[in-house]
Every structure is written in C-alpha cells, then in structure tokens.
JSON list of C-alpha atoms in Angstrom, two decimals:
[
{"chain": "A", "resi": 1, "resn": "MET", "atom": "CA", "xyz": [-0.04, -0.07, 0.22]},
{"chain": "A", "resi": 2, "resn": "ARG", "atom": "CA", "xyz": [1.34, 2.73, -1.13]},
{"chain": "A", "resi": 3, "resn": "VAL", "atom": "CA", "xyz": [0.66, 6.73, 0.47]},
{"chain": "A", "resi": 4, "resn": "PHE", "atom": "CA", "xyz": [-1.49, 7.36, -1.87]},
{"chain": "A", "resi": 5, "resn": "ASP", "atom": "CA", "xyz": [-3.74, 5.17, -1.41]},
{"chain": "A", "resi": 6, "resn": "ILE", "atom": "CA", "xyz": [-5.51, 7.08, 1.54]},
{"chain": "A", "resi": 7, "resn": "ALA", "atom": "CA", "xyz": [-4.48, 10.37, 1.06]},
{"chain": "A", "resi": 8, "resn": "TYR", "atom": "CA", "xyz": [-6.95, 13.04, 0.73]},
{"chain": "A", "resi": 9, "resn": "LYS", "atom": "CA", "xyz": [-6.92, 16.68, -0.29]},
{"chain": "A", "resi": 10, "resn": "PRO", "atom": "CA", "xyz": [-7.80, 18.71, 2.42]},
{"chain": "A", "resi": 11, "resn": "LYS", "atom": "CA", "xyz": [-10.07, 21.04, 1.94]},
{"chain": "A", "resi": 12, "resn": "PHE", "atom": "CA", "xyz": [-9.23, 23.96, 4.21]},
{"chain": "A", "resi": 13, "resn": "SER", "atom": "CA", "xyz": [-5.87, 25.59, 4.09]},
{"chain": "A", "resi": 14, "resn": "LEU", "atom": "CA", "xyz": [-3.85, 28.58, 4.70]},
{"chain": "A", "resi": 15, "resn": "HIS", "atom": "CA", "xyz": [-1.90, 30.14, 2.71]},
{"chain": "A", "resi": 16, "resn": "ASP", "atom": "CA", "xyz": [1.69, 31.30, 5.47]},
{"chain": "A", "resi": 17, "resn": "VAL", "atom": "CA", "xyz": [0.79, 35.27, 4.80]},
{"chain": "A", "resi": 18, "resn": "ASP", "atom": "CA", "xyz": [-2.89, 34.91, 5.91]},
{"chain": "A", "resi": 19, "resn": "PRO", "atom": "CA", "xyz": [-3.38, 36.24, 9.35]},
{"chain": "A", "resi": 20, "resn": "VAL", "atom": "CA", "xyz": [-4.12, 34.61, 12.37]},
{"chain": "A", "resi": 21, "resn": "SER", "atom": "CA", "xyz": [-7.96, 35.53, 12.68]},
{"chain": "A", "resi": 22, "resn": "LYS", "atom": "CA", "xyz": [-8.82, 33.70, 9.13]},
{"chain": "A", "resi": 23, "resn": "ALA", "atom": "CA", "xyz": [-7.00, 30.99, 10.59]},
{"chain": "A", "resi": 24, "resn": "VAL", "atom": "CA", "xyz": [-9.23, 30.80, 14.03]},
{"chain": "A", "resi": 25, "resn": "SER", "atom": "CA", "xyz": [-12.16, 31.41, 11.96]},
{"chain": "A", "resi": 26, "resn": "ILE", "atom": "CA", "xyz": [-11.98, 28.77, 9.80]},
{"chain": "A", "resi": 27, "resn": "MET", "atom": "CA", "xyz": [-11.18, 26.67, 12.58]},
{"chain": "A", "resi": 28, "resn": "ILE", "atom": "CA", "xyz": [-14.19, 26.78, 14.46]},
{"chain": "A", "resi": 29, "resn": "GLU", "atom": "CA", "xyz": [-16.49, 27.08, 11.35]},
{"chain": "A", "resi": 30, "resn": "HIS", "atom": "CA", "xyz": [-15.43, 23.96, 11.34]},
{"chain": "A", "resi": 31, "resn": "GLY", "atom": "CA", "xyz": [-14.40, 22.25, 14.30]},
{"chain": "A", "resi": 32, "resn": "LEU", "atom": "CA", "xyz": [-10.63, 21.27, 12.91]},
{"chain": "A", "resi": 33, "resn": "GLU", "atom": "CA", "xyz": [-7.66, 21.35, 15.07]},
{"chain": "A", "resi": 34, "resn": "GLN", "atom": "CA", "xyz": [-5.53, 21.87, 12.65]},
{"chain": "A", "resi": 35, "resn": "VAL", "atom": "CA", "xyz": [-5.03, 22.77, 9.38]},
{"chain": "A", "resi": 36, "resn": "PRO", "atom": "CA", "xyz": [-2.25, 22.58, 6.57]},
{"chain": "A", "resi": 37, "resn": "VAL", "atom": "CA", "xyz": [-0.64, 26.14, 5.75]},
{"chain": "A", "resi": 38, "resn": "THR", "atom": "CA", "xyz": [0.87, 26.61, 2.56]},
{"chain": "A", "resi": 39, "resn": "THR", "atom": "CA", "xyz": [2.95, 29.00, 0.44]},
{"chain": "A", "resi": 40, "resn": "GLU", "atom": "CA", "xyz": [2.05, 31.63, -1.69]},
{"chain": "A", "resi": 41, "resn": "ASN", "atom": "CA", "xyz": [2.94, 29.29, -4.54]},
{"chain": "A", "resi": 42, "resn": "ASN", "atom": "CA", "xyz": [1.11, 26.24, -2.95]},
{"chain": "A", "resi": 43, "resn": "LYS", "atom": "CA", "xyz": [4.20, 24.67, -1.31]},
{"chain": "A", "resi": 44, "resn": "TYR", "atom": "CA", "xyz": [3.45, 22.70, 1.91]},
{"chain": "A", "resi": 45, "resn": "SER", "atom": "CA", "xyz": [4.89, 24.97, 4.65]},
{"chain": "A", "resi": 46, "resn": "GLY", "atom": "CA", "xyz": [3.81, 22.69, 8.00]},
{"chain": "A", "resi": 47, "resn": "MET", "atom": "CA", "xyz": [0.90, 23.02, 9.94]},
{"chain": "A", "resi": 48, "resn": "LEU", "atom": "CA", "xyz": [-0.93, 25.16, 11.92]},
{"chain": "A", "resi": 49, "resn": "PHE", "atom": "CA", "xyz": [-2.37, 23.37, 15.40]},
{"chain": "A", "resi": 50, "resn": "SER", "atom": "CA", "xyz": [-5.53, 24.73, 17.34]},
{"chain": "A", "resi": 51, "resn": "ARG", "atom": "CA", "xyz": [-3.08, 24.10, 21.05]},
{"chain": "A", "resi": 52, "resn": "LYS", "atom": "CA", "xyz": [-0.27, 25.88, 19.40]},
{"chain": "A", "resi": 53, "resn": "LEU", "atom": "CA", "xyz": [-2.25, 29.16, 18.38]},
{"chain": "A", "resi": 54, "resn": "VAL", "atom": "CA", "xyz": [-4.38, 28.93, 21.66]},
{"chain": "A", "resi": 55, "resn": "GLU", "atom": "CA", "xyz": [-0.93, 29.23, 23.69]},
{"chain": "A", "resi": 56, "resn": "SER", "atom": "CA", "xyz": [0.67, 31.75, 21.60]},
{"chain": "A", "resi": 57, "resn": "HIS", "atom": "CA", "xyz": [-1.59, 34.95, 22.58]},
{"chain": "A", "resi": 58, "resn": "CYS", "atom": "CA", "xyz": [-0.52, 36.65, 19.51]},
{"chain": "A", "resi": 59, "resn": "SER", "atom": "CA", "xyz": [-2.29, 39.18, 17.87]},
{"chain": "A", "resi": 60, "resn": "ILE", "atom": "CA", "xyz": [-5.43, 38.55, 15.09]},
{"chain": "A", "resi": 61, "resn": "LYS", "atom": "CA", "xyz": [-3.42, 40.34, 12.99]},
{"chain": "A", "resi": 62, "resn": "SER", "atom": "CA", "xyz": [-0.03, 38.18, 12.79]},
{"chain": "A", "resi": 63, "resn": "LYS", "atom": "CA", "xyz": [0.88, 36.00, 10.27]},
{"chain": "A", "resi": 64, "resn": "VAL", "atom": "CA", "xyz": [0.35, 32.55, 10.13]},
{"chain": "A", "resi": 65, "resn": "LYS", "atom": "CA", "xyz": [4.40, 31.81, 9.26]},
{"chain": "A", "resi": 66, "resn": "THR", "atom": "CA", "xyz": [5.48, 32.50, 12.62]},
{"chain": "A", "resi": 67, "resn": "LEU", "atom": "CA", "xyz": [3.39, 29.88, 14.70]},
{"chain": "A", "resi": 68, "resn": "ILE", "atom": "CA", "xyz": [3.15, 26.96, 11.73]},
{"chain": "A", "resi": 69, "resn": "SER", "atom": "CA", "xyz": [4.85, 23.63, 12.75]},
{"chain": "A", "resi": 70, "resn": "ALA", "atom": "CA", "xyz": [7.10, 21.39, 10.97]},
{"chain": "A", "resi": 71, "resn": "THR", "atom": "CA", "xyz": [5.71, 17.99, 9.86]},
{"chain": "A", "resi": 72, "resn": "PRO", "atom": "CA", "xyz": [7.24, 14.84, 7.99]},
{"chain": "A", "resi": 73, "resn": "VAL", "atom": "CA", "xyz": [6.33, 15.14, 4.71]},
{"chain": "A", "resi": 74, "resn": "LEU", "atom": "CA", "xyz": [6.23, 11.91, 2.75]},
{"chain": "A", "resi": 75, "resn": "SER", "atom": "CA", "xyz": [5.53, 11.20, -1.25]},
{"chain": "A", "resi": 76, "resn": "PRO", "atom": "CA", "xyz": [2.50, 10.18, -3.03]},
{"chain": "A", "resi": 77, "resn": "ASP", "atom": "CA", "xyz": [4.62, 6.90, -3.69]},
{"chain": "A", "resi": 78, "resn": "SER", "atom": "CA", "xyz": [5.81, 5.90, -0.53]},
{"chain": "A", "resi": 79, "resn": "ASP", "atom": "CA", "xyz": [5.57, 2.96, 0.66]},
{"chain": "A", "resi": 80, "resn": "LEU", "atom": "CA", "xyz": [3.19, 2.47, 4.14]}
]
C-alpha cells in the first residue's frame, strides 16, 4: 500500500501570509484542530495546530507563518 492509496486533499488550507484571524475563523466554523499551511506558490509549509494558536497569545493580525509547526512530508509513492 502506498501513501497515495489513503491520502486525500484537504478541504481547507491557509497561506503562510494569512492573518491569524482567518485561521481562527476557519477552525471554529469547521471544528478543526489543525489546518495545513502553504506558501503563496502552494508549496506545503507545515501545520497550524489549535493548541499552538491558543498558547501563543498572538495578535489576530499576526501572520500564520509565525505559528506553523514542521511536520513530516511523504511522497505519494512512498510505501506505508
């Protein structure tokens, strides 16, 4: 079995330059605990986790890129 066989495209993502206020709105509206973050070129940057968002006490005008966590990235052809 490969990663591609079980992977899915996320319905929601954020750009690293989006404001934290947008992240909070998406997470609350859709009941999400984490959201993938991409660059403006749609390259994966990491994940924004709700726990880190709450613990940071950052301004709602802050950029999402200040809060993303690096996560492992697998190729769609990688074996599970």
